[in-house]
Amino acid sequence: MVAGELLFSGMTDWKAVGRGKPADESQTPNVMEPSRVSTLLGIPIVSVCGGAAAAHCVAITEDGRAFVWGRNECGQLGLGDKENRMVPTQVTKGAGLSQSPHTAASAIDAPT
């Protein structure tokens, strides 16, 4: 698996990309061209998953760490709380999984 930088583009309203919706939406305009996710600069990423219905994202690093961000009102980010995350946050051992809907992600080097 080849690692690289994480780029983002698209709609940035609501919490799907880990950005709150401010009263003045011009403060968080849509990103019309690929842009680097600044909190993950210099961290080799091998896999990313997320979706419109999930409203949160997971990035897996080359060394196996997981970073999550977005909606978390049911504890689905696996961080041991129910706080939404506006920036990628590393999942730490022992944070605990929610008994509610959650996300699971894995990255392995396997032939395709």
Coordinates of C-alpha atoms in Angstrom, one line a residue:
M1 CA 0.0 0.0 0.0
V2 CA 1.4 3.4 -0.9
A3 CA 1.0 6.2 1.7
G4 CA 0.2 9.8 0.8
E5 CA -1.3 13.1 1.9
L6 CA -5.0 13.5 2.6
L7 CA -6.7 16.0 0.2
F8 CA -10.3 17.1 0.5
S9 CA -12.7 18.8 -1.8
G10 CA -16.5 19.3 -1.9
M11 CA -19.3 20.6 0.2
T12 CA -18.2 21.7 3.7
D13 CA -21.5 22.5 5.2
W14 CA -22.8 20.6 8.2
K15 CA -20.6 18.2 10.1
A16 CA -19.8 15.6 7.5
V17 CA -16.3 16.8 7.1
G18 CA -15.8 17.8 10.7
R19 CA -16.7 21.5 10.2
G20 CA -19.5 23.1 12.2
K21 CA -22.1 25.1 10.4
P22 CA -21.6 28.7 11.6
A23 CA -24.3 31.4 11.6
D24 CA -22.4 33.0 8.7
E25 CA -21.9 30.2 6.2
S26 CA -19.5 32.4 4.1
Q27 CA -16.9 31.6 6.9
T28 CA -16.8 28.0 5.7
P29 CA -17.2 28.1 1.9
N30 CA -17.3 24.9 -0.2
V31 CA -13.8 23.7 -1.2
M32 CA -13.9 23.7 -5.0
E33 CA -10.4 22.3 -5.5
P34 CA -8.4 19.6 -3.6
S35 CA -6.9 21.0 -0.4
R36 CA -4.6 19.5 2.2
V37 CA -6.1 18.6 5.6
S38 CA -3.7 20.7 7.7
T39 CA -4.0 18.6 10.9
L40 CA -2.7 15.6 9.0
L41 CA 0.2 17.3 7.2
G42 CA 3.3 15.1 7.2
I43 CA 1.4 12.0 8.4
P44 CA 1.4 9.2 5.7
I45 CA -2.2 8.1 5.1
V46 CA -3.0 4.7 3.5
S47 CA -6.8 4.6 3.7
V48 CA -9.7 6.9 4.2
C49 CA -13.4 6.1 4.6
G50 CA -16.5 8.1 5.2
G51 CA -19.8 8.9 3.6
A52 CA -22.6 11.3 3.3
A53 CA -24.9 9.2 5.5
A54 CA -22.3 8.5 8.1
A55 CA -21.3 12.2 8.4
H56 CA -17.9 11.3 9.8
C57 CA -14.6 10.2 8.4
V58 CA -11.8 7.8 9.4
A59 CA -8.2 8.1 8.1
I60 CA -5.7 5.2 8.7
T61 CA -2.0 6.0 8.8
E62 CA 0.9 4.1 7.4
D63 CA 1.9 3.0 11.0
G64 CA -1.7 1.8 11.8
R65 CA -3.1 4.8 13.7
A66 CA -6.7 5.9 13.2
F67 CA -7.8 9.5 13.0
V68 CA -11.5 10.3 13.1
W69 CA -13.6 13.5 12.8
G70 CA -17.2 14.6 12.1
R71 CA -20.5 13.7 13.9
N72 CA -20.2 11.9 17.2
E73 CA -23.6 12.3 19.0
C74 CA -23.8 8.6 19.6
G75 CA -20.1 8.0 20.3
Q76 CA -19.6 6.5 16.9
L77 CA -16.0 7.9 16.6
G78 CA -14.8 5.6 19.3
L79 CA -13.2 8.3 21.4
G80 CA -15.1 7.6 24.6
D81 CA -17.3 10.6 24.4
K82 CA -20.1 12.2 22.4
E83 CA -18.4 15.4 21.3
N84 CA -18.4 16.2 17.6
R85 CA -14.8 16.6 16.2
M86 CA -14.1 19.5 13.8
V87 CA -10.5 18.2 13.2
P88 CA -9.0 14.7 12.8
T89 CA -8.4 13.3 16.3
Q90 CA -6.4 10.2 17.0
V91 CA -8.2 7.2 18.4
T92 CA -6.4 6.0 21.5
K93 CA -6.3 2.6 23.1
G94 CA -8.8 2.3 25.9
A95 CA -11.1 5.1 24.7
G96 CA -13.9 2.5 24.5
L97 CA -16.5 1.8 21.9
S98 CA -20.0 3.0 22.0
Q99 CA -22.8 0.5 22.2
S100 CA -24.6 2.6 19.6
P101 CA -23.8 2.8 15.9
H102 CA -20.1 3.0 15.3
T103 CA -17.4 2.9 12.6
A104 CA -14.8 0.2 12.1
A105 CA -11.8 0.6 9.8
S106 CA -8.9 -1.5 8.9
A107 CA -5.9 -1.1 6.6
I108 CA -3.8 -4.0 5.5
D109 CA -1.3 -4.5 2.8
A110 CA -2.9 -7.2 0.6
P111 CA -2.9 -8.0 -3.1
T112 CA -5.8 -6.6 -5.1

